[in-house]
Tab-separated table of C-alpha atoms in Angstrom:
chain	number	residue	atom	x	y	z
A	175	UNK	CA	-36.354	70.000	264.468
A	176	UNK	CA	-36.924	70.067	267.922
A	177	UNK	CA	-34.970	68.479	270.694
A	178	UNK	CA	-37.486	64.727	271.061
A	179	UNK	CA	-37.583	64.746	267.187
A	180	UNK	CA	-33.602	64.793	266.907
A	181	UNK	CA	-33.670	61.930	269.685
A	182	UNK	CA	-35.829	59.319	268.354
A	183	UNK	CA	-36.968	59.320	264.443
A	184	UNK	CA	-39.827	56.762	264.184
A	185	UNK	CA	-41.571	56.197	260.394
A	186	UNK	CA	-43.553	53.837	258.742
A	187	UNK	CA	-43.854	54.193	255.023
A	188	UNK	CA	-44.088	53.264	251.716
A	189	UNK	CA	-40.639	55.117	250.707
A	190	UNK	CA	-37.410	53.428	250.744
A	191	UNK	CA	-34.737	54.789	252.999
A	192	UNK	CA	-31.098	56.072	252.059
A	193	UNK	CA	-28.713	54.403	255.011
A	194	UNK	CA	-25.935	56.886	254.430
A	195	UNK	CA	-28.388	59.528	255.305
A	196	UNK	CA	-29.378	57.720	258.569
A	197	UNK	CA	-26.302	57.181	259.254
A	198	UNK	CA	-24.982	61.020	259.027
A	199	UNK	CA	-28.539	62.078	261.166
A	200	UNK	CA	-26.984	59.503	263.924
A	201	UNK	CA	-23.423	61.436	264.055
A	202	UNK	CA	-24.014	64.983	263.059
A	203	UNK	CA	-23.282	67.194	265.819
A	204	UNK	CA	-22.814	64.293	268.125
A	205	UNK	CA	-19.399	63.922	269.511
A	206	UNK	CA	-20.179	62.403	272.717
A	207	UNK	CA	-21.296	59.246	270.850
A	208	UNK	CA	-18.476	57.096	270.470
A	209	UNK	CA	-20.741	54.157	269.048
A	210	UNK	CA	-23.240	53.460	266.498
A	211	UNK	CA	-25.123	50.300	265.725
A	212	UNK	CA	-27.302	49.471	262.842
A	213	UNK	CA	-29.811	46.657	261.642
A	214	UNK	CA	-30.856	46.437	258.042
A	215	UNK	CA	-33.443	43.983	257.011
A	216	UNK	CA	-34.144	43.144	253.583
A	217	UNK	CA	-36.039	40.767	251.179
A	218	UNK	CA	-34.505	38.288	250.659
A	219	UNK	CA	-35.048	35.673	247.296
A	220	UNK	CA	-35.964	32.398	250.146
A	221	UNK	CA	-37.985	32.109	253.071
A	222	UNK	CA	-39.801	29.149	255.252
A	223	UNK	CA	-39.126	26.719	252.197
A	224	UNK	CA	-40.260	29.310	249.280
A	225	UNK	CA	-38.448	31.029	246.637
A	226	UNK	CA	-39.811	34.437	246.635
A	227	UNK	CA	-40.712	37.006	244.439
A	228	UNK	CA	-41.567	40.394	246.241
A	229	UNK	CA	-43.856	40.697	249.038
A	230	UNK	CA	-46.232	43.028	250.441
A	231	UNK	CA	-46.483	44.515	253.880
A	232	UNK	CA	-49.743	45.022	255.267
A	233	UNK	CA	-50.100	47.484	258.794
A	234	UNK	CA	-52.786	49.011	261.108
A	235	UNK	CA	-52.208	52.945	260.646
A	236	UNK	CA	-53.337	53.966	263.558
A	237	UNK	CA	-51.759	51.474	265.290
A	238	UNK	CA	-48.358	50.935	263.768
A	239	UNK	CA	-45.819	53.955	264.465
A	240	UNK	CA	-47.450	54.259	267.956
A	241	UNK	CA	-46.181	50.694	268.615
A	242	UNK	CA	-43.115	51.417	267.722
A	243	UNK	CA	-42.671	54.531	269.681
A	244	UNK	CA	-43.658	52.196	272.665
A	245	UNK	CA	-41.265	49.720	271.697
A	246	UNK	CA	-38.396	52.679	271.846
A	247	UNK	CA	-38.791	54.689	274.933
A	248	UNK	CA	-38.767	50.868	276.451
A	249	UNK	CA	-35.239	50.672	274.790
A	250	UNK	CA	-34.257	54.511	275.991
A	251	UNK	CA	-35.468	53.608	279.444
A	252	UNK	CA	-33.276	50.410	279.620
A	253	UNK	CA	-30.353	51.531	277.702
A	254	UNK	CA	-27.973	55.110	277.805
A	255	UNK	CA	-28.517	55.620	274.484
A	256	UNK	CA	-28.117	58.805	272.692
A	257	UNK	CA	-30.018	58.443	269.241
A	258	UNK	CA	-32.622	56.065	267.777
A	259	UNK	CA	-34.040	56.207	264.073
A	260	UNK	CA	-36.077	53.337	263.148
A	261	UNK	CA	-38.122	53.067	259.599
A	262	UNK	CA	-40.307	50.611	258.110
A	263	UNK	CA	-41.639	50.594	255.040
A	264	UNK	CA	-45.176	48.947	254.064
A	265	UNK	CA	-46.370	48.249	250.711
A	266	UNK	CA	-45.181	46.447	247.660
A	267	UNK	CA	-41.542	44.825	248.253
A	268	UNK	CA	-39.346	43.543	245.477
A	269	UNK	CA	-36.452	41.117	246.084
A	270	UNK	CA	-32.980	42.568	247.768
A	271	UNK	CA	-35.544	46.290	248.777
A	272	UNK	CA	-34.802	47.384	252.379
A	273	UNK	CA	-37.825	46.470	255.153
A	274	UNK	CA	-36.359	47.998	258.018
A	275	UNK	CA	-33.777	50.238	259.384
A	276	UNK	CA	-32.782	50.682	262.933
A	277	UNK	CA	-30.366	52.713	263.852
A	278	UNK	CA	-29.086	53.724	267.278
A	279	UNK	CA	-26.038	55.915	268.995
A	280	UNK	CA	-24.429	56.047	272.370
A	281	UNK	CA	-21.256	56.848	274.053
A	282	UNK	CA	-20.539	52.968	274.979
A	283	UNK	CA	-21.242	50.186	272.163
A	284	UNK	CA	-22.876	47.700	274.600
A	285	UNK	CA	-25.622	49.642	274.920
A	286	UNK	CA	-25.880	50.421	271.222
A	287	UNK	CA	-25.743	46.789	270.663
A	288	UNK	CA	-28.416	45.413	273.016
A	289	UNK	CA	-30.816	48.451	272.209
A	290	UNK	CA	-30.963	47.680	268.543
A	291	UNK	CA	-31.554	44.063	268.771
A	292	UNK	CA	-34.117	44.866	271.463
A	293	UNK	CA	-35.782	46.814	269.500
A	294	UNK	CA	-36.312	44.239	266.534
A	295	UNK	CA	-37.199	41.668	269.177
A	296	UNK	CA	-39.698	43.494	269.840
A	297	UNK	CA	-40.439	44.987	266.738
A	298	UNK	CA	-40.904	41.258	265.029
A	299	UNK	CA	-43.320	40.525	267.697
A	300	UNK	CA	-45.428	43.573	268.928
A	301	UNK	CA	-46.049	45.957	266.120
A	302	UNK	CA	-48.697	45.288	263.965
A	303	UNK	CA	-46.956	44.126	260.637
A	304	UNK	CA	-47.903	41.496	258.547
A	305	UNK	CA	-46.239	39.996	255.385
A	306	UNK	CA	-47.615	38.512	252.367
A	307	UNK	CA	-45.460	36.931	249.773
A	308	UNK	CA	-45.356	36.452	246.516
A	309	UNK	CA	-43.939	32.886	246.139
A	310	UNK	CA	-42.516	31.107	242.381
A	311	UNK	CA	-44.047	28.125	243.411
A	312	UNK	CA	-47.396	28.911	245.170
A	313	UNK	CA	-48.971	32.267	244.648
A	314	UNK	CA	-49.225	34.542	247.422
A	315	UNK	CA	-49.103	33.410	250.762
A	316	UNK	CA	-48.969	35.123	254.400
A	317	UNK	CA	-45.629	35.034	256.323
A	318	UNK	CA	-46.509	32.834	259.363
A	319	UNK	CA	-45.046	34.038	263.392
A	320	UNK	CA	-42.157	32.714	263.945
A	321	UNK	CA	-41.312	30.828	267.368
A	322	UNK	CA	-37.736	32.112	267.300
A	323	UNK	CA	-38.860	35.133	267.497
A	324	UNK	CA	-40.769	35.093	269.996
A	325	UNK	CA	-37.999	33.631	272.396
A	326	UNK	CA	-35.790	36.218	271.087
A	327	UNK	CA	-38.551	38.861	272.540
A	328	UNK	CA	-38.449	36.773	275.828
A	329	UNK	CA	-34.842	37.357	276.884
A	330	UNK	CA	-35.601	40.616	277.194
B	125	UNK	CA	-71.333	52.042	269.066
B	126	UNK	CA	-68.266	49.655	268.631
B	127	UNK	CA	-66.029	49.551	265.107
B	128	UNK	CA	-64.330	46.301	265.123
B	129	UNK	CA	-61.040	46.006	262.523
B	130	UNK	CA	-59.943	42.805	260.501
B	131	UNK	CA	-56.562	42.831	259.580
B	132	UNK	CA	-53.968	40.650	257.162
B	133	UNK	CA	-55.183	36.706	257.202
B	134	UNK	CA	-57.853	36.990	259.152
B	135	UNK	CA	-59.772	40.246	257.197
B	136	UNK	CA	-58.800	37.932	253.858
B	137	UNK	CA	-60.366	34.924	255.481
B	138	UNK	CA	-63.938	36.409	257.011
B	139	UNK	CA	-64.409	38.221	253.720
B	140	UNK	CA	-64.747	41.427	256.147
B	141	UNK	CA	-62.585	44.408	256.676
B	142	UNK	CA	-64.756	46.333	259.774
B	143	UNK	CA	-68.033	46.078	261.385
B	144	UNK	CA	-69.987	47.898	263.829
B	145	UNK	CA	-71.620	45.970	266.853
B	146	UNK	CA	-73.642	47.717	269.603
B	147	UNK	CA	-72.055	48.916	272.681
B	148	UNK	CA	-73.420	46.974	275.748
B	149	UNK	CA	-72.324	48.195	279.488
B	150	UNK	CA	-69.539	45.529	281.281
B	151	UNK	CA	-69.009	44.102	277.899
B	152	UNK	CA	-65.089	42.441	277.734
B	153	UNK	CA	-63.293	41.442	274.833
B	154	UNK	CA	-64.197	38.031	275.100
B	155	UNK	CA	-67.659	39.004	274.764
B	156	UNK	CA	-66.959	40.468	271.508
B	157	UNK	CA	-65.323	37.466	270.191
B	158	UNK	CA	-67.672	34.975	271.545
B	159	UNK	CA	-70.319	37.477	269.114
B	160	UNK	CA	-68.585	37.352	266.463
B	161	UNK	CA	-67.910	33.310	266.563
B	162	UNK	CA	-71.985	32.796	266.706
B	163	UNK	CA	-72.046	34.526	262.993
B	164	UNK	CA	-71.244	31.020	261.445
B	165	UNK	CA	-68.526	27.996	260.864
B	166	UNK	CA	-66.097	30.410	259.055
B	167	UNK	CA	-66.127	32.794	261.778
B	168	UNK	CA	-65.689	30.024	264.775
B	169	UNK	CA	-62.931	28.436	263.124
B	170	UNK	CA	-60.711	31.739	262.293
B	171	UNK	CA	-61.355	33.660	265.541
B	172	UNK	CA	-60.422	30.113	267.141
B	173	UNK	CA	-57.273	30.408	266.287
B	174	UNK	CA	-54.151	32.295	267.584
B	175	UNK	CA	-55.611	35.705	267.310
B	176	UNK	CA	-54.088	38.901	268.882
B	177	UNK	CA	-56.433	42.073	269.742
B	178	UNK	CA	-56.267	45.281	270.418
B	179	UNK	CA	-58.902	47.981	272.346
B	180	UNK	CA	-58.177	51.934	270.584
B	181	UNK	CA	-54.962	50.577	268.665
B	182	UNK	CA	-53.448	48.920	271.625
B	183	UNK	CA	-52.608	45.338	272.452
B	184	UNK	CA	-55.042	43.667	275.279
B	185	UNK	CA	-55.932	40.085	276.290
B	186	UNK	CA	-59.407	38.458	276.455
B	187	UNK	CA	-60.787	40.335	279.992
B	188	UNK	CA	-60.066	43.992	278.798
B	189	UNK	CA	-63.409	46.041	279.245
B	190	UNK	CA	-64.907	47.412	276.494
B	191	UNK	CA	-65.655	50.866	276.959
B	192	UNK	CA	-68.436	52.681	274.281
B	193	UNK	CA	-67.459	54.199	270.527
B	194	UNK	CA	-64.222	52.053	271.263
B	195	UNK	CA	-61.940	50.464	268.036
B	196	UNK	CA	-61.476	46.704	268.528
B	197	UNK	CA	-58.932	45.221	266.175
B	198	UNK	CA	-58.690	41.365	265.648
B	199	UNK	CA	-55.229	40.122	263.969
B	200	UNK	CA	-52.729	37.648	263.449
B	201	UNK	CA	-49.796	37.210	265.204
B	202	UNK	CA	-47.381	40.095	263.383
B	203	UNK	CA	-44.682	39.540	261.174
B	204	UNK	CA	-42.861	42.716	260.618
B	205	UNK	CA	-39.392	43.039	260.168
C	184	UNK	CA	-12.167	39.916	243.081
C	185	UNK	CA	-12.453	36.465	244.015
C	186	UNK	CA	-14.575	34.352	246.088
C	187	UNK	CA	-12.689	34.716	249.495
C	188	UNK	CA	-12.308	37.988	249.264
C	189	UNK	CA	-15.682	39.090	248.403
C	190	UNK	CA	-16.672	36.952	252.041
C	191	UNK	CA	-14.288	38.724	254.039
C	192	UNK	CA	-13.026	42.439	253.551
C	193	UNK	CA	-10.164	43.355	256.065
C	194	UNK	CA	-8.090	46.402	256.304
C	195	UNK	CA	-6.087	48.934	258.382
C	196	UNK	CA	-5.298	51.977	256.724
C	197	UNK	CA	-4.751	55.727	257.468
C	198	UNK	CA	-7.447	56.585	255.016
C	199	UNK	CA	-10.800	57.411	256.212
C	200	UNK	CA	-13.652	54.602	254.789
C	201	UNK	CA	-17.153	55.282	253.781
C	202	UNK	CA	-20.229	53.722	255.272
C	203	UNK	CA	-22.559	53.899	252.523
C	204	UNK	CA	-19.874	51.693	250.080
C	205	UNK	CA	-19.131	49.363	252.938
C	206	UNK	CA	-22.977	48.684	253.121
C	207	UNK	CA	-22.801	48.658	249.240
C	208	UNK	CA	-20.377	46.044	249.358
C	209	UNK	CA	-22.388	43.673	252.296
C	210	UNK	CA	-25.274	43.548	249.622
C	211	UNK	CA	-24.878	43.780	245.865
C	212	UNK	CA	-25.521	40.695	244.278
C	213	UNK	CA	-26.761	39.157	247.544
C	214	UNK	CA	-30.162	38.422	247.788
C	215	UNK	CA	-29.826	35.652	250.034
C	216	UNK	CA	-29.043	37.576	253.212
C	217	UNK	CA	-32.262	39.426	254.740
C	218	UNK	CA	-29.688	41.066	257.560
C	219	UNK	CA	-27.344	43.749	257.661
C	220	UNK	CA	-25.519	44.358	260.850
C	221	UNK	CA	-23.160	47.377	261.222
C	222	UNK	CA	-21.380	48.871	263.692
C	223	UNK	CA	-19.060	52.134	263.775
C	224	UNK	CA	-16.921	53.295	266.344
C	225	UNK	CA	-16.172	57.527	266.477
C	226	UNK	CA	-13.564	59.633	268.104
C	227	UNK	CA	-15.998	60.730	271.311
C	228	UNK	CA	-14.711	64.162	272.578
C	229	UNK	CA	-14.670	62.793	276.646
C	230	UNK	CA	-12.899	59.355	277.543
C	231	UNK	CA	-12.011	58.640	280.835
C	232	UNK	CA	-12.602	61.862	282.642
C	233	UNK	CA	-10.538	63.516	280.156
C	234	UNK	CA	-12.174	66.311	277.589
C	235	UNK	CA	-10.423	65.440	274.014
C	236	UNK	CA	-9.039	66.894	271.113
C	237	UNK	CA	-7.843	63.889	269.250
C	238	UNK	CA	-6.134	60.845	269.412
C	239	UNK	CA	-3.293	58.610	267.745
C	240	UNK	CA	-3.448	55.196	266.762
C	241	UNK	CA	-0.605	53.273	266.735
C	242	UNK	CA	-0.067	49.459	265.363
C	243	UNK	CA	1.923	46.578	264.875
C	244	UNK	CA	2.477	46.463	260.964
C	245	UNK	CA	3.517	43.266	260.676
C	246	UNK	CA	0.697	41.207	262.854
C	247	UNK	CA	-2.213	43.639	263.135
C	248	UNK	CA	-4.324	42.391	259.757
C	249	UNK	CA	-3.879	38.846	260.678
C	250	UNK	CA	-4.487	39.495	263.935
C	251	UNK	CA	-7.978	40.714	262.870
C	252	UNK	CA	-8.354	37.928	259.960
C	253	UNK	CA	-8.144	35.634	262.766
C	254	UNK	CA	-10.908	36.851	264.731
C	255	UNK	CA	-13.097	37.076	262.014
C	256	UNK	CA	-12.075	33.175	260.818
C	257	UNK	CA	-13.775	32.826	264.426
C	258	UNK	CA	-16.905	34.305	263.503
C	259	UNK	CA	-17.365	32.686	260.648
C	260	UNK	CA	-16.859	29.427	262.057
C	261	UNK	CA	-19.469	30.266	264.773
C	262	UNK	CA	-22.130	31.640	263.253
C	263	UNK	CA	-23.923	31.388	259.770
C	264	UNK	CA	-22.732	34.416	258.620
C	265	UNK	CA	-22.628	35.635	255.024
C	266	UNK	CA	-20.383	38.300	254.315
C	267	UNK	CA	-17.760	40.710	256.537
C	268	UNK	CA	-16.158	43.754	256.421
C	269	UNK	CA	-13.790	44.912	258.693
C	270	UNK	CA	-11.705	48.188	259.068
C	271	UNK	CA	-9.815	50.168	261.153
C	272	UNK	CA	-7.973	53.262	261.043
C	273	UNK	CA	-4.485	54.544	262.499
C	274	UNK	CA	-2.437	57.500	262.708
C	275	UNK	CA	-3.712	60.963	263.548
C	276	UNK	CA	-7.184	61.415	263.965
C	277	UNK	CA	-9.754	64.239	264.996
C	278	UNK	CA	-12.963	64.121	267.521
C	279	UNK	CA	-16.300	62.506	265.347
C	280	UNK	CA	-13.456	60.615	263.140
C	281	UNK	CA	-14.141	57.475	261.933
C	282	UNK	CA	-12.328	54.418	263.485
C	283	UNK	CA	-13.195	51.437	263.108
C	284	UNK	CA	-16.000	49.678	260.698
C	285	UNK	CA	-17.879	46.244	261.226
C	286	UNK	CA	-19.979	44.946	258.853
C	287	UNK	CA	-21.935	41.334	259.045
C	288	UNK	CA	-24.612	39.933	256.449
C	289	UNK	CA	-26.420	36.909	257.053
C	290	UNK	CA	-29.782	34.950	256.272
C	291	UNK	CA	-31.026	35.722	259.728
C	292	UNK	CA	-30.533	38.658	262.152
C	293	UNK	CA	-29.281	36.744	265.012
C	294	UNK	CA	-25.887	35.809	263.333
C	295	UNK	CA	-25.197	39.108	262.225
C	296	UNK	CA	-25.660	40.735	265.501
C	297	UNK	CA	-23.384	38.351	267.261
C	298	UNK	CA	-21.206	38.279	265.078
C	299	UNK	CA	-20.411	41.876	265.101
C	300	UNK	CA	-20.096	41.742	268.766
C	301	UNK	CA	-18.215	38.680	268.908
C	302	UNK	CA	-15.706	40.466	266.362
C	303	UNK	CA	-15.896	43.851	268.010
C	304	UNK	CA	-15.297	42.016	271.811
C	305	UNK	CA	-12.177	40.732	269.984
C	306	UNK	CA	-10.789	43.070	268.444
C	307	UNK	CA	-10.937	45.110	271.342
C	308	UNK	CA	-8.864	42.652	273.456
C	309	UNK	CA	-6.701	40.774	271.310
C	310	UNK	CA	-5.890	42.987	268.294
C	311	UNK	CA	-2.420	45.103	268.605
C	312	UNK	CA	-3.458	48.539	268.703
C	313	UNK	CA	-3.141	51.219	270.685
C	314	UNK	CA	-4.142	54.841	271.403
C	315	UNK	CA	-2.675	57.867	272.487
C	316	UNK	CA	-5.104	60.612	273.201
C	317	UNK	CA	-4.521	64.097	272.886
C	318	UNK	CA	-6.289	65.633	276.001
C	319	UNK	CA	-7.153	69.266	276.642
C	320	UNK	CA	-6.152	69.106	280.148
C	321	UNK	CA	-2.960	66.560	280.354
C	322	UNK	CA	-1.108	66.687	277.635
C	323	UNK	CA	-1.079	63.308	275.837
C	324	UNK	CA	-1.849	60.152	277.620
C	325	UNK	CA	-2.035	56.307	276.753
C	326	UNK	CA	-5.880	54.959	276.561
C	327	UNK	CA	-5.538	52.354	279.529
C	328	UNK	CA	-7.181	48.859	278.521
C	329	UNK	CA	-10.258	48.595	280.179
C	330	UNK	CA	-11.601	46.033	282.346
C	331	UNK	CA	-15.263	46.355	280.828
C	332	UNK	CA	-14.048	45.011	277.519
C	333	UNK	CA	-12.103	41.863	278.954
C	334	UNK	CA	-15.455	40.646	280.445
C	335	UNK	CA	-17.828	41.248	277.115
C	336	UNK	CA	-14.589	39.244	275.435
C	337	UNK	CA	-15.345	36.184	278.055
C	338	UNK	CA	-18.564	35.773	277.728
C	339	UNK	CA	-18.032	34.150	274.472
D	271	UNK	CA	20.170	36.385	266.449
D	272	UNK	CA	16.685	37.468	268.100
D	273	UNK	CA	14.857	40.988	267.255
D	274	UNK	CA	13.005	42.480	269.701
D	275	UNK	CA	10.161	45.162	269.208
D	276	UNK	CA	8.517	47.446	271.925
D	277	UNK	CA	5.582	49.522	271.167
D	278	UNK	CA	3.453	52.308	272.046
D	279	UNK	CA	3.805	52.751	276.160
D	280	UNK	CA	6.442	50.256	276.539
D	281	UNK	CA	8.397	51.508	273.750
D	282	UNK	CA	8.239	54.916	274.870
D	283	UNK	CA	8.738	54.370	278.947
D	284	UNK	CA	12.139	52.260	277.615
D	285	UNK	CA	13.215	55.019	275.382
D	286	UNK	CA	13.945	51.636	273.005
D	287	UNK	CA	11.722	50.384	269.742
D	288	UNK	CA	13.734	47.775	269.248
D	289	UNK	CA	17.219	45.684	269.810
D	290	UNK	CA	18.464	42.152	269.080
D	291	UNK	CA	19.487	39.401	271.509
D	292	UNK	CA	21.917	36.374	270.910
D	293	UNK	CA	19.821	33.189	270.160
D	294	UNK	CA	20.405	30.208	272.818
D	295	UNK	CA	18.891	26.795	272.316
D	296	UNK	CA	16.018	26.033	274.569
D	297	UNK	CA	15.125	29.727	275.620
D	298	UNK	CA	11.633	30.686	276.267
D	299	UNK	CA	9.882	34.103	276.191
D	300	UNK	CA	10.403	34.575	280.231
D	301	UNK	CA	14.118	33.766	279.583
D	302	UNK	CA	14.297	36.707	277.463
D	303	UNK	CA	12.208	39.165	279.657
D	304	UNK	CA	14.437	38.109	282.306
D	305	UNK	CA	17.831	38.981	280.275
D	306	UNK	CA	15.715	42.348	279.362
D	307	UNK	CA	14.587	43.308	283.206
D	308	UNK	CA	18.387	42.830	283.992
D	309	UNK	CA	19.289	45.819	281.675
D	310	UNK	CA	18.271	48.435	284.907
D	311	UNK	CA	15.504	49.642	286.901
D	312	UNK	CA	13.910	51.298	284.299
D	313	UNK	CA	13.491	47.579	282.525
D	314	UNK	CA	12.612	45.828	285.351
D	315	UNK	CA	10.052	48.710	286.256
D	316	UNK	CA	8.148	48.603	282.796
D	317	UNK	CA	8.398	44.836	282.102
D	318	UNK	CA	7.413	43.860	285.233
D	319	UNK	CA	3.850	45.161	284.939
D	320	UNK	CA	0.817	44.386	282.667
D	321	UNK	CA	2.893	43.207	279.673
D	322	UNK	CA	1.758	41.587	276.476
D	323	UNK	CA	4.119	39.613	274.026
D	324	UNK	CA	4.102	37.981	270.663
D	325	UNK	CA	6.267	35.869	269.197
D	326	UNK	CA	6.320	35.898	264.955
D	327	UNK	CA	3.275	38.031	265.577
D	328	UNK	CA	1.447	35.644	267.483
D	329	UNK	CA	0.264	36.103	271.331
D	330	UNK	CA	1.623	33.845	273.612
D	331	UNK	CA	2.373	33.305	277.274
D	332	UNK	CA	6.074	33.172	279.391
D	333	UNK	CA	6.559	29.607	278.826
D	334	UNK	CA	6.621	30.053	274.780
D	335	UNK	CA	9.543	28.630	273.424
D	336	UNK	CA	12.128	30.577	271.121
D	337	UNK	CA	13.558	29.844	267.956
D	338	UNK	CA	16.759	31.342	265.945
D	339	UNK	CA	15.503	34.291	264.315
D	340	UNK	CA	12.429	34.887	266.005
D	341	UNK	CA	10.216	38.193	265.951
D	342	UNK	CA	9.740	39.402	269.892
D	343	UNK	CA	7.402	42.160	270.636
D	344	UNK	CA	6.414	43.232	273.402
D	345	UNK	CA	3.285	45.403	274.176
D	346	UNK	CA	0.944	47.076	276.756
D	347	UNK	CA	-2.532	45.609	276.742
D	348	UNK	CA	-4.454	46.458	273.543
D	349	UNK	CA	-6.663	49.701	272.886
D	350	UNK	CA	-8.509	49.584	269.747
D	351	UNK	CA	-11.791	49.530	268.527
């Protein structure tokens, strides 16, 4: 694994994620990192007035995990951070499955702190994701944009 | 030669995935669109919309210049995460 | 276990605590929260100019666990926050040690982040611990509070 | 009676974890740091400074009044996390 690779782990696919592994590629031989932050995101069973049943996560391939790397050297350039890993799977979801992971190290938590979130900020609003659910009451259905989100990008 | 890309709603709602169109010189974005639009009703009204695109897989507004054998990819706003 | 403390895990304890059961515990049986906030803080092996070989944490037995329940009574009262998990270590421990553990669930990510911060800011300023550091150049020394965390702890 | 507890710095630049005090009606915390910073240089010299202090493990400030029986501490500022 080369030195870039071990700094920022970017993936999108189809396999779910093990957070205790993330979690020991964040700390292993890293003792100047005193902090480390981390964002789950999951299905959950209720969303914009539905109950839900699974979803599915459409995304441009030759797009997406470029978008993302964007998204992180923007965080590394802002932040002294030490590591970043940051997942997303695409493809069939099932209630309570992990989405997203993003996890990120550095000697000071502040920085860990802001970096993640600005990360998802952007994430939610920039890279090419979309979701379709499966809703109880009304078939399938695309996940609309959110407005909070998009403030949420704009404090940045 | 241009390959233009439908994604999520919108691909599901023109009934098309890709298309080609051919590459004129000075051509922008909204040149593209405005093509597109004139293909019928269906295509006006979803392209009328809050659409985000992107020129070779990144994000641009309406004046980018398209430049020949480019991708062009028309999609919703994202909702990742 | 009942219903209290399922929302709210708190503990300080000598024994080490592991991050994959902690996340375990934020989301079994708990498909209404799409967010998982965590944050863990490590023995770094440099702290204020000072290369280090460990550190001890010292309490106040008596007040320390309400001290934290307190703080995270705050956080629950502020944001719409699901569940919590909270723990820190003391006594003896090495550099990359585990020391303290925050975990937040909620519906939305906002909460969760905050939350964590809020509880982190807090803890950091108002809960009775303190650390002795075992440094390869001084001897032992007292961590001195630091004026960094008093400001993140007003801006709440 | 009153106990009094010192930890970490404090208790160690005192040389004292803790001692108990004869309870007077109407004392307050600064009444009792006073009686403590009388004890000799050394006292006044560590309680004079940055100097935290609970009362039945609560924070509070100087003014905080004392009851019979009361738990003291006193503390440098905190250092967790």
């Amino acid at each position: 694994m080369d030195h870039n690779q071990e700094l920022a782990m970017i993936k999108v696919t189809e396999n779910d994620f093990n957070v205790a592994e993330e979690y020991q590629a964040l700390i292993n031989n890293n003792s100047q990192d005193g902090a480390v932050v981390f964002f789950v995101g999951l299905v959950r069973d209720f969303n914009q007035g539905h109950s839900i049943k699974g979803l599915h996560l459409e995304y441009y391939p030759a797009m997406t995990e470029n978008a993302l790397k964007v998204i992180v050297e923007k965080a590394k350039e802002r932040w002294p951070i030490g590591r970043v890993r940051l997942i997303h799977r695409v493809g069939s979801l099932n209630i309570n499955d992990q989405i997203v992971f993003v996890g990120v190290s550095s000697q000071h938590r502040e920085a860990s702190f802001e970096a993640a979130q600005f990360i998802m900020d952007f994430l939610k609003t920039e890279a090419p994701f979309w979701k379709k659910e499966v809703t109880a009451d009304e078939g399938e259905r695309w996940v609309e944009a959110n407005q909070k989100d998009q403030l949420a990008r704009k404090r940045w | 030669m241009i390959n233009v890309l439908f994604f999520a709603s919108l691909r599901e709602r023109l009934g098309c995935e890709s298309l080609t169109l051919d590459y004129q010189p000075e051509m922008k974005l909204d040149d593209i669109k405005n093509q597109l639009m004139a293909k019928g009703d269906n295509w006006q009204n979803v392209l009328s919309g809050n659409v985000l695109a992107a020129i070779d897989q990144e994000m641009v507004q309406g004046d980018a210049e398209i430049h020949d054998n480019a991708e062009i990819a028309f999609f919703p706003p994202v909702t990742g995460g």
